[in-house]
Amino acid sequence: MKSVLVTGGAGFIGSHVVRRFVKEYPDYQIFNLDALTYAGNLENLRDIEGAPNYTFVKGDITDAIFIDELFTKYRFEGVVHLAAESHVDRSITDPLAFAKTNILGTMILLNAFKNSWEGNWEGKRFYHVSTDEVYGSLGEDGLFTETTAYDPNSPYSASKASSDHFVRAYGETYGLPYVLTNCSNNYGPNHFPEKLIPLFINNIINHKPLPVYGDGNYTRDWLYVIDHARAIDLVFHNGVNAETYNIGGFNEWKNIDLVKLLCAIMDKKLDREAGSSEQLITYVKDRPGHDLRYAIDATKINKELGWEPSVTFEEGLDATVDWFLNNKSWLEHVTSGSYREYYDKQYNSELE
Ligand code: NAD
Ligand code: DAU
């Protein structure tokens, strides 16, 4: 049985990856290693937690001794590495936490993988899941390709860029077999409500202000999370060693247009008067170093591996809103406790 470690599998994207691998590959033993930070939630995996090919391990990727022992014990042939601090706003208030988890944590995993196989690389693969934010900001035109120069602007994107460099350095220096993907903004079920779409869904449900940063004319390229998990599966199995693939939705939206679309969908679903949720829009102070525009050219993964998004944005957003409306207890659980403290610190002085 092939032994595959997924890191960060209790988080948003990781939980969709774990579910897909557990269901699609009954002959793999899938280990989900997660520290269960504020963003990790085992409720995301309730439906598969009893599967015979699934094991959860609670642990921190920055704990080198623990990670070395884990790799020695289970001899992971594949690693799909998603564990990270992932929220740009948190990286602005606590940059060192991002350096620790995203850079040091990635290095500790690379080192443990290298040491556990000592050059016997046949059939082994380290998959590093990264972001389009490493490329910095686009102007009004152009797209990020796999050869766009790195130019990160936030502590989050700088830490992810650094981790990407270490993955490639381990490939060059030690021959460690890897693949790397840089993906655009994901959305969908289980998205933690500190990020734009789930935060605004939660606030609309609760008649709370919708804090749009700056003038709202920032652009992101949105991809349904299940399509990202499909792409990760494809690249893990069919991607060429030491290659990078960009993943995106071919789906650019200015924040303010997206928010208005979301408001319209929610008014209908909540049986509220058309236009009522839009009245919650509140322009607030901009994010420092806010990147103007991200947009991915996903031609390479499309042409070489045959991947493309399976749903339109309208379908994905509709399904996402339905998921949140049908899973209010999930929202209530993740928005209690430390979430409230974060929210008050991040927004309340501006919204009151
Ligand atoms: P998330 O914040 O929802 O989940 C991160 C998970 O990692 C959580 O379960 C958390 O408990 C775990 N974790 C954090 N620190 C850890 C540590 N020290 N040890 C072990 N586990 C730890 O993040 P996400 O949005 O699911 O993103 C997953 C990955 O995908 C990240 O590497 C992120 O950079 C990348 N990515 C995210 C997006 C996006 O739009 N969300 C887009 C492109 C790439
Ligand atoms: O591009 C991929 C990246 O997408 C991932 O690597 C990150 O992990 C993920 O968090 C996401 O980063 P963004 O900063 O683009 O996502 P966020 O949802 O935080 O913000 C999306 C846009 O909405 C951005 O322009 C900032 C804006 N925004 C966000 C929040 C939380 C607001 O206007 N108001 C808000 O309250």
Short mmCIF file of C-alpha atoms and ligand atoms in Angstrom, two decimals:
data_model
loop_
_atom_site.label_atom_id
_atom_site.label_comp_id
_atom_site.label_asym_id
_atom_site.label_seq_id
_atom_site.Cartn_x
_atom_site.Cartn_y
_atom_site.Cartn_z
CA MET A 1 0.00 0.00 0.00
CA LYS A 2 1.35 3.41 -0.97
CA SER A 3 1.84 5.70 2.01
CA VAL A 4 0.91 9.34 1.33
CA LEU A 5 1.19 12.23 3.77
CA VAL A 6 -1.10 15.24 3.30
CA THR A 7 -0.14 18.20 5.51
CA GLY A 8 -2.78 20.77 6.48
CA GLY A 9 -5.54 18.31 5.64
CA ALA A 10 -7.93 19.72 8.24
CA GLY A 11 -7.90 23.13 6.55
CA PHE A 12 -10.00 24.45 3.69
CA ILE A 13 -8.24 23.09 0.58
CA GLY A 14 -6.48 20.26 2.41
CA SER A 15 -9.77 18.71 3.54
CA HIS A 16 -10.98 18.52 -0.06
CA VAL A 17 -7.67 16.96 -1.10
CA VAL A 18 -7.79 14.39 1.72
CA ARG A 19 -11.38 13.45 0.90
CA ARG A 20 -10.56 13.03 -2.78
CA PHE A 21 -7.47 10.89 -2.15
CA VAL A 22 -9.18 8.70 0.48
CA LYS A 23 -12.11 8.04 -1.86
CA GLU A 24 -10.26 7.74 -5.18
CA TYR A 25 -7.30 5.67 -3.95
CA PRO A 26 -8.42 2.90 -1.57
CA ASP A 27 -5.02 1.25 -2.08
CA TYR A 28 -3.21 4.25 -0.60
CA GLN A 29 -2.84 4.84 3.13
CA ILE A 30 -3.56 8.56 3.55
CA PHE A 31 -2.09 10.29 6.60
CA ASN A 32 -3.43 13.74 7.42
CA LEU A 33 -0.92 15.72 9.50
CA ASP A 34 -2.35 18.91 10.95
CA ALA A 35 -1.58 21.06 13.99
CA LEU A 36 -5.27 22.09 14.23
CA THR A 37 -4.57 25.81 14.42
CA TYR A 38 -7.56 28.16 14.36
CA ALA A 39 -7.90 27.25 10.64
CA GLY A 40 -7.84 23.47 11.07
CA ASN A 41 -11.13 21.74 11.74
CA LEU A 42 -11.74 18.01 11.84
CA GLU A 43 -15.45 18.67 11.28
CA ASN A 44 -14.41 19.21 7.65
CA LEU A 45 -13.65 15.48 7.39
CA ARG A 46 -16.46 13.87 9.40
CA ASP A 47 -17.71 11.90 6.40
CA ILE A 48 -14.42 10.04 5.84
CA GLU A 49 -12.90 9.87 9.32
CA GLY A 50 -13.77 6.17 9.68
CA ALA A 51 -12.33 5.12 6.30
CA PRO A 52 -9.87 2.20 6.62
CA ASN A 53 -7.23 3.97 4.50
CA TYR A 54 -7.29 7.21 6.52
CA THR A 55 -5.27 8.22 9.59
CA PHE A 56 -5.22 11.60 11.32
CA VAL A 57 -2.03 12.71 13.07
CA LYS A 58 -2.04 15.86 15.19
CA GLY A 59 1.32 17.58 14.93
CA ASP A 60 3.29 20.63 13.99
CA ILE A 61 5.45 20.75 10.85
CA THR A 62 7.87 23.09 12.64
CA ASP A 63 8.70 20.41 15.24
CA ALA A 64 11.74 18.84 13.54
CA ILE A 65 12.21 15.94 15.97
CA PHE A 66 8.56 14.91 15.76
CA ILE A 67 8.54 15.19 11.96
CA ASP A 68 11.73 13.13 11.58
CA GLU A 69 10.23 10.40 13.78
CA LEU A 70 6.99 10.42 11.80
CA PHE A 71 8.82 10.03 8.48
CA THR A 72 11.00 7.25 9.88
CA LYS A 73 7.95 5.41 11.20
CA TYR A 74 5.67 5.63 8.16
CA ARG A 75 8.12 5.93 5.24
CA PHE A 76 5.89 8.29 3.23
CA GLU A 77 6.40 7.73 -0.49
CA GLY A 78 4.36 10.78 -1.38
CA VAL A 79 3.88 14.11 0.38
CA VAL A 80 1.21 16.66 -0.57
CA HIS A 81 2.17 19.74 1.41
CA LEU A 82 -0.57 22.27 2.12
CA ALA A 83 -0.02 23.16 5.79
CA ALA A 84 0.56 26.89 6.05
CA GLU A 85 -0.50 30.13 7.57
CA SER A 86 -2.67 31.33 4.70
CA HIS A 87 -4.34 34.67 5.47
CA VAL A 88 -2.67 37.83 4.13
CA ASP A 89 -4.18 40.11 6.80
CA ARG A 90 -2.84 37.93 9.61
CA SER A 91 0.61 38.00 7.95
CA ILE A 92 0.57 41.79 8.24
CA THR A 93 -0.01 41.66 12.01
CA ASP A 94 2.15 38.57 12.75
CA PRO A 95 4.76 38.08 10.00
CA LEU A 96 7.08 35.87 12.06
CA ALA A 97 4.42 33.18 12.45
CA PHE A 98 4.34 33.00 8.65
CA ALA A 99 8.11 32.68 8.36
CA LYS A 100 8.09 29.90 10.95
CA THR A 101 5.33 27.73 9.50
CA ASN A 102 5.63 28.47 5.80
CA ILE A 103 9.41 28.61 5.44
CA LEU A 104 10.87 26.62 8.32
CA GLY A 105 8.01 24.11 8.35
CA THR A 106 8.48 23.42 4.63
CA MET A 107 12.23 22.99 5.10
CA ILE A 108 11.72 20.56 7.97
CA LEU A 109 9.42 18.44 5.80
CA LEU A 110 11.86 18.54 2.86
CA ASN A 111 14.69 17.51 5.14
CA ALA A 112 12.75 14.64 6.69
CA PHE A 113 11.72 13.40 3.22
CA LYS A 114 15.31 13.62 1.99
CA ASN A 115 16.68 11.79 5.03
CA SER A 116 14.09 9.04 4.95
CA TRP A 117 14.93 7.97 1.38
CA GLU A 118 18.65 8.81 1.13
CA GLY A 119 18.59 9.20 -2.63
CA ASN A 120 16.41 6.16 -3.31
CA TRP A 121 13.92 8.30 -5.18
CA GLU A 122 12.18 5.78 -7.45
CA GLY A 123 8.38 6.22 -7.06
CA LYS A 124 8.71 9.09 -4.56
CA ARG A 125 7.26 12.60 -4.90
CA PHE A 126 7.04 15.80 -2.82
CA TYR A 127 4.18 18.02 -3.97
CA HIS A 128 4.36 21.62 -2.79
CA VAL A 129 1.08 23.56 -2.96
CA SER A 130 1.74 27.25 -3.50
CA THR A 131 0.00 30.41 -4.53
CA ASP A 132 -0.14 32.89 -7.41
CA GLU A 133 0.66 35.65 -4.90
CA VAL A 134 4.38 34.84 -5.22
CA TYR A 135 4.30 36.62 -8.59
CA GLY A 136 3.25 39.92 -6.99
CA SER A 137 0.73 42.18 -8.63
CA LEU A 138 -0.37 42.56 -12.25
CA GLY A 139 -1.42 45.89 -13.75
CA GLU A 140 -4.62 46.14 -15.78
CA ASP A 141 -3.31 43.64 -18.40
CA GLY A 142 -1.35 40.41 -18.62
CA LEU A 143 -1.43 37.02 -16.90
CA PHE A 144 0.91 35.10 -14.60
CA THR A 145 2.69 32.27 -16.42
CA GLU A 146 5.06 29.68 -14.94
CA THR A 147 8.01 31.86 -16.01
CA THR A 148 6.79 35.13 -14.47
CA ALA A 149 9.47 36.44 -12.08
CA TYR A 150 8.73 36.19 -8.37
CA ASP A 151 7.89 39.57 -6.82
CA PRO A 152 5.99 38.98 -3.55
CA ASN A 153 4.60 41.95 -1.63
CA SER A 154 3.09 40.65 1.62
CA PRO A 155 4.76 38.69 4.42
CA TYR A 156 2.44 35.80 3.44
CA SER A 157 3.46 35.80 -0.23
CA ALA A 158 7.14 36.36 0.65
CA SER A 159 7.04 33.32 2.94
CA LYS A 160 5.36 31.20 0.26
CA ALA A 161 7.88 32.41 -2.35
CA SER A 162 10.71 31.46 -0.01
CA SER A 163 9.23 28.00 0.54
CA ASP A 164 8.96 27.53 -3.25
CA HIS A 165 12.64 28.40 -3.61
CA PHE A 166 13.60 25.85 -0.97
CA VAL A 167 11.60 23.12 -2.71
CA ARG A 168 13.41 23.83 -5.98
CA ALA A 169 16.75 24.06 -4.16
CA TYR A 170 16.24 20.59 -2.64
CA GLY A 171 15.40 19.34 -6.13
CA GLU A 172 18.56 20.83 -7.65
CA THR A 173 20.91 20.06 -4.77
CA TYR A 174 19.77 16.64 -3.57
CA GLY A 175 17.76 15.41 -6.55
CA LEU A 176 14.62 15.39 -4.39
CA PRO A 177 11.69 14.66 -6.73
CA TYR A 178 9.07 17.39 -6.55
CA VAL A 179 6.21 19.10 -8.34
CA LEU A 180 4.95 22.55 -7.49
CA THR A 181 1.73 24.38 -8.31
CA ASN A 182 0.79 28.04 -7.95
CA CYS A 183 -2.95 28.48 -7.70
CA SER A 184 -5.32 31.45 -7.72
CA ASN A 185 -7.99 32.29 -5.10
CA ASN A 186 -10.08 29.31 -4.07
CA TYR A 187 -13.66 29.40 -2.79
CA GLY A 188 -16.19 26.76 -1.78
CA PRO A 189 -17.44 24.66 1.16
CA ASN A 190 -15.41 24.75 4.41
CA HIS A 191 -13.76 28.08 3.55
CA PHE A 192 -12.78 29.80 6.79
CA PRO A 193 -14.82 33.00 7.26
CA GLU A 194 -11.84 35.36 7.50
CA LYS A 195 -11.46 35.31 3.69
CA LEU A 196 -13.59 37.54 1.45
CA ILE A 197 -16.33 35.19 0.19
CA PRO A 198 -17.14 33.20 3.36
CA LEU A 199 -16.75 36.29 5.57
CA PHE A 200 -19.25 38.19 3.47
CA ILE A 201 -21.67 35.23 3.32
CA ASN A 202 -21.55 35.04 7.12
CA ASN A 203 -22.01 38.80 7.50
CA ILE A 204 -24.94 38.89 5.07
CA ILE A 205 -26.65 36.07 6.99
CA ASN A 206 -26.17 38.09 10.20
CA HIS A 207 -27.03 41.54 8.70
CA LYS A 208 -23.49 42.76 9.48
CA PRO A 209 -21.49 45.35 7.45
CA LEU A 210 -19.48 44.06 4.46
CA PRO A 211 -16.00 45.64 4.85
CA VAL A 212 -14.70 46.28 1.32
CA TYR A 213 -11.02 47.32 1.38
CA GLY A 214 -10.08 50.54 -0.45
CA ASP A 215 -12.17 51.31 -3.51
CA GLY A 216 -13.07 47.66 -4.14
CA ASN A 217 -11.44 47.70 -7.58
CA TYR A 218 -8.97 44.93 -6.79
CA THR A 219 -9.15 41.87 -9.02
CA ARG A 220 -8.84 38.19 -8.15
CA ASP A 221 -9.15 35.03 -10.27
CA TRP A 222 -11.53 32.64 -8.48
CA LEU A 223 -11.46 28.83 -8.63
CA TYR A 224 -13.88 26.35 -7.04
CA VAL A 225 -11.94 24.39 -4.41
CA ILE A 226 -13.06 21.00 -5.73
CA ASP A 227 -11.49 21.87 -9.09
CA HIS A 228 -8.25 22.72 -7.28
CA ALA A 229 -8.35 19.32 -5.54
CA ARG A 230 -8.87 17.66 -8.96
CA ALA A 231 -5.86 19.54 -10.31
CA ILE A 232 -3.72 18.50 -7.32
CA ASP A 233 -4.66 14.85 -7.89
CA LEU A 234 -3.73 15.15 -11.57
CA VAL A 235 -0.40 16.87 -10.98
CA PHE A 236 0.50 14.50 -8.13
CA HIS A 237 0.01 11.51 -10.44
CA ASN A 238 0.84 12.83 -13.92
CA GLY A 239 2.88 16.01 -13.47
CA VAL A 240 6.45 15.96 -14.77
CA ASN A 241 9.19 15.88 -12.12
CA ALA A 242 10.61 19.30 -11.15
CA GLU A 243 7.93 21.13 -13.13
CA THR A 244 5.69 23.96 -12.01
CA TYR A 245 2.06 24.31 -13.09
CA ASN A 246 -0.14 27.37 -12.67
CA ILE A 247 -3.76 26.64 -11.74
CA GLY A 248 -6.52 29.23 -12.16
CA GLY A 249 -10.15 29.66 -12.89
CA PHE A 250 -10.01 31.83 -16.06
CA ASN A 251 -12.39 33.83 -13.91
CA GLU A 252 -11.40 37.38 -12.98
CA TRP A 253 -13.65 39.50 -10.80
CA LYS A 254 -13.23 42.95 -9.31
CA ASN A 255 -14.01 42.60 -5.60
CA ILE A 256 -16.89 45.05 -5.71
CA ASP A 257 -18.57 43.27 -8.65
CA LEU A 258 -18.17 39.91 -6.92
CA VAL A 259 -19.63 41.30 -3.69
CA LYS A 260 -22.64 42.69 -5.56
CA LEU A 261 -23.22 39.34 -7.29
CA LEU A 262 -22.99 37.57 -3.93
CA CYS A 263 -25.46 40.04 -2.39
CA ALA A 264 -27.94 39.38 -5.21
CA ILE A 265 -27.64 35.59 -4.84
CA MET A 266 -28.07 35.82 -1.07
CA ASP A 267 -31.09 38.16 -1.27
CA LYS A 268 -32.85 35.55 -3.41
CA LYS A 269 -31.87 32.56 -1.27
CA LEU A 270 -32.73 34.31 1.99
CA ASP A 271 -35.97 35.65 0.56
CA ARG A 272 -34.91 39.22 1.27
CA GLU A 273 -35.88 42.28 -0.75
CA ALA A 274 -33.64 42.68 -3.86
CA GLY A 275 -30.86 45.17 -3.09
CA SER A 276 -31.06 44.83 0.70
CA SER A 277 -27.71 43.04 1.20
CA GLU A 278 -25.90 45.59 -1.00
CA GLN A 279 -26.80 48.22 1.57
CA LEU A 280 -24.43 46.44 3.98
CA ILE A 281 -21.41 47.31 1.79
CA THR A 282 -19.04 49.53 3.79
CA TYR A 283 -15.77 50.83 2.35
CA VAL A 284 -13.00 50.55 4.93
CA LYS A 285 -9.28 51.34 5.15
CA ASP A 286 -7.25 49.51 2.52
CA ARG A 287 -5.00 46.50 3.20
CA PRO A 288 -1.36 47.72 3.33
CA GLY A 289 0.58 46.59 0.24
CA HIS A 290 -2.68 45.42 -1.38
CA ASP A 291 -1.94 43.70 -4.71
CA LEU A 292 -4.08 45.21 -7.46
CA ARG A 293 -4.70 42.20 -9.65
CA TYR A 294 -3.97 38.47 -9.89
CA ALA A 295 -4.82 36.42 -12.98
CA ILE A 296 -3.46 33.03 -13.96
CA ASP A 297 -2.58 31.70 -17.37
CA ALA A 298 -3.44 28.01 -16.88
CA THR A 299 -2.57 26.97 -20.44
CA LYS A 300 0.25 24.63 -19.40
CA ILE A 301 -1.81 22.39 -17.09
CA ASN A 302 -4.64 22.49 -19.61
CA LYS A 303 -2.52 21.50 -22.63
CA GLU A 304 -0.14 19.06 -20.91
CA LEU A 305 -2.44 17.38 -18.38
CA GLY A 306 -5.91 18.11 -19.79
CA TRP A 307 -7.18 19.95 -16.69
CA GLU A 308 -9.83 22.64 -16.80
CA PRO A 309 -12.37 23.94 -14.28
CA SER A 310 -15.53 21.81 -14.19
CA VAL A 311 -17.98 24.45 -12.99
CA THR A 312 -18.72 28.06 -13.92
CA PHE A 313 -18.34 30.74 -11.25
CA GLU A 314 -22.10 31.19 -11.06
CA GLU A 315 -22.59 27.44 -10.42
CA GLY A 316 -19.74 27.30 -7.90
CA LEU A 317 -20.87 30.38 -6.01
CA ASP A 318 -24.44 29.14 -5.92
CA ALA A 319 -23.30 25.77 -4.51
CA THR A 320 -21.05 27.55 -2.00
CA VAL A 321 -23.83 29.77 -0.68
CA ASP A 322 -26.10 26.70 -0.40
CA TRP A 323 -23.39 24.88 1.54
CA PHE A 324 -23.03 27.72 4.06
CA LEU A 325 -26.79 28.09 4.46
CA ASN A 326 -27.12 24.34 5.03
CA ASN A 327 -24.19 24.18 7.45
CA LYS A 328 -24.93 26.99 9.87
CA SER A 329 -23.67 24.91 12.80
CA TRP A 330 -20.24 24.65 11.08
CA LEU A 331 -20.20 28.44 10.77
CA GLU A 332 -21.30 28.88 14.38
CA HIS A 333 -18.56 26.54 15.64
CA VAL A 334 -15.74 28.26 13.73
CA THR A 335 -16.93 31.78 14.51
CA SER A 336 -16.98 31.37 18.26
CA GLY A 337 -14.03 31.93 20.59
CA SER A 338 -10.78 33.16 19.09
CA TYR A 339 -12.46 34.08 15.80
CA ARG A 340 -14.42 36.79 17.60
CA GLU A 341 -11.23 38.29 19.01
CA TYR A 342 -9.64 38.29 15.55
CA TYR A 343 -12.70 39.88 13.97
CA ASP A 344 -12.94 42.65 16.57
CA LYS A 345 -9.25 43.46 16.18
CA GLN A 346 -9.32 43.42 12.38
CA TYR A 347 -12.53 45.35 11.71
CA ASN A 348 -14.51 46.65 14.62
CA SER A 349 -12.93 50.04 15.18
CA GLU A 350 -13.76 50.79 11.54
CA LEU A 351 -17.24 49.38 11.38
CA GLU A 352 -18.69 50.85 14.54
P1 NAD B 1 -6.08 27.06 5.66
O1 NAD B 1 -5.55 28.18 6.45
O2 NAD B 1 -7.55 26.88 5.50
O3 NAD B 1 -5.52 25.68 6.23
C1 NAD B 1 -4.19 25.52 6.66
C2 NAD B 1 -4.12 24.23 7.46
O4 NAD B 1 -2.76 24.06 7.87
C3 NAD B 1 -4.97 24.25 8.73
O5 NAD B 1 -5.67 23.03 8.86
C4 NAD B 1 -3.95 24.40 9.84
O6 NAD B 1 -4.34 23.80 11.06
C5 NAD B 1 -2.73 23.72 9.25
N1 NAD B 1 -1.48 24.22 9.82
C6 NAD B 1 -1.11 25.51 9.98
N2 NAD B 1 0.11 25.57 10.57
C7 NAD B 1 0.51 24.28 10.77
C8 NAD B 1 1.67 23.69 11.33
N3 NAD B 1 2.67 24.44 11.82
N4 NAD B 1 1.77 22.35 11.33
C9 NAD B 1 0.77 21.56 10.84
N5 NAD B 1 -0.38 22.09 10.32
C10 NAD B 1 -0.50 23.42 10.29
O7 NAD B 1 -5.36 27.18 4.24
P2 NAD B 1 -5.91 26.87 2.78
O8 NAD B 1 -6.61 28.06 2.26
O9 NAD B 1 -6.58 25.56 2.78
O10 NAD B 1 -4.53 26.77 2.00
C11 NAD B 1 -3.83 25.54 1.94
C12 NAD B 1 -2.55 25.73 1.13
O11 NAD B 1 -2.89 26.18 -0.18
C13 NAD B 1 -1.62 26.77 1.71
O12 NAD B 1 -0.30 26.32 1.54
C14 NAD B 1 -1.88 28.02 0.86
O13 NAD B 1 -0.73 28.82 0.79
C15 NAD B 1 -2.21 27.39 -0.47
N6 NAD B 1 -3.11 28.17 -1.34
C16 NAD B 1 -4.29 28.65 -0.85
C17 NAD B 1 -5.16 29.32 -1.72
C18 NAD B 1 -6.50 29.84 -1.25
O14 NAD B 1 -7.17 30.56 -2.00
N7 NAD B 1 -6.96 29.52 -0.05
C19 NAD B 1 -4.80 29.53 -3.05
C20 NAD B 1 -3.56 29.04 -3.50
C21 NAD B 1 -2.73 28.35 -2.63
O1 DAU B 2 -4.38 34.21 -4.71
C1 DAU B 2 -4.30 33.10 -3.85
C2 DAU B 2 -4.46 33.56 -2.42
O2 DAU B 2 -5.82 33.92 -2.25
C3 DAU B 2 -4.07 32.50 -1.40
O3 DAU B 2 -2.70 32.22 -1.55
C4 DAU B 2 -4.36 32.98 0.03
O4 DAU B 2 -4.08 31.95 0.95
C5 DAU B 2 -5.83 33.34 0.10
O5 DAU B 2 -6.13 33.85 1.39
C6 DAU B 2 -6.20 34.37 -0.97
O6 DAU B 2 -5.57 35.65 -0.69
P1 DAU B 2 -6.34 37.04 -0.89
O7 DAU B 2 -5.69 38.06 -0.06
O8 DAU B 2 -6.55 37.33 -2.34
O9 DAU B 2 -7.79 36.60 -0.30
P2 DAU B 2 -8.82 37.34 0.67
O10 DAU B 2 -10.07 36.54 0.66
O11 DAU B 2 -8.22 37.71 1.97
O12 DAU B 2 -9.10 38.70 -0.12
C7 DAU B 2 -9.63 38.70 -1.43
C8 DAU B 2 -9.77 40.15 -1.87
O13 DAU B 2 -10.81 40.77 -1.09
C9 DAU B 2 -8.53 40.97 -1.66
O14 DAU B 2 -8.41 41.92 -2.70
C10 DAU B 2 -8.79 41.70 -0.33
C11 DAU B 2 -10.30 41.89 -0.35
N1 DAU B 2 -10.96 41.88 0.98
C12 DAU B 2 -10.69 40.84 1.83
C13 DAU B 2 -11.27 40.80 3.08
C14 DAU B 2 -10.97 39.66 4.02
C15 DAU B 2 -11.82 42.90 1.34
O15 DAU B 2 -12.08 43.84 0.54
N2 DAU B 2 -12.38 42.86 2.58
C16 DAU B 2 -12.14 41.87 3.48
O16 DAU B 2 -12.68 41.91 4.62
#
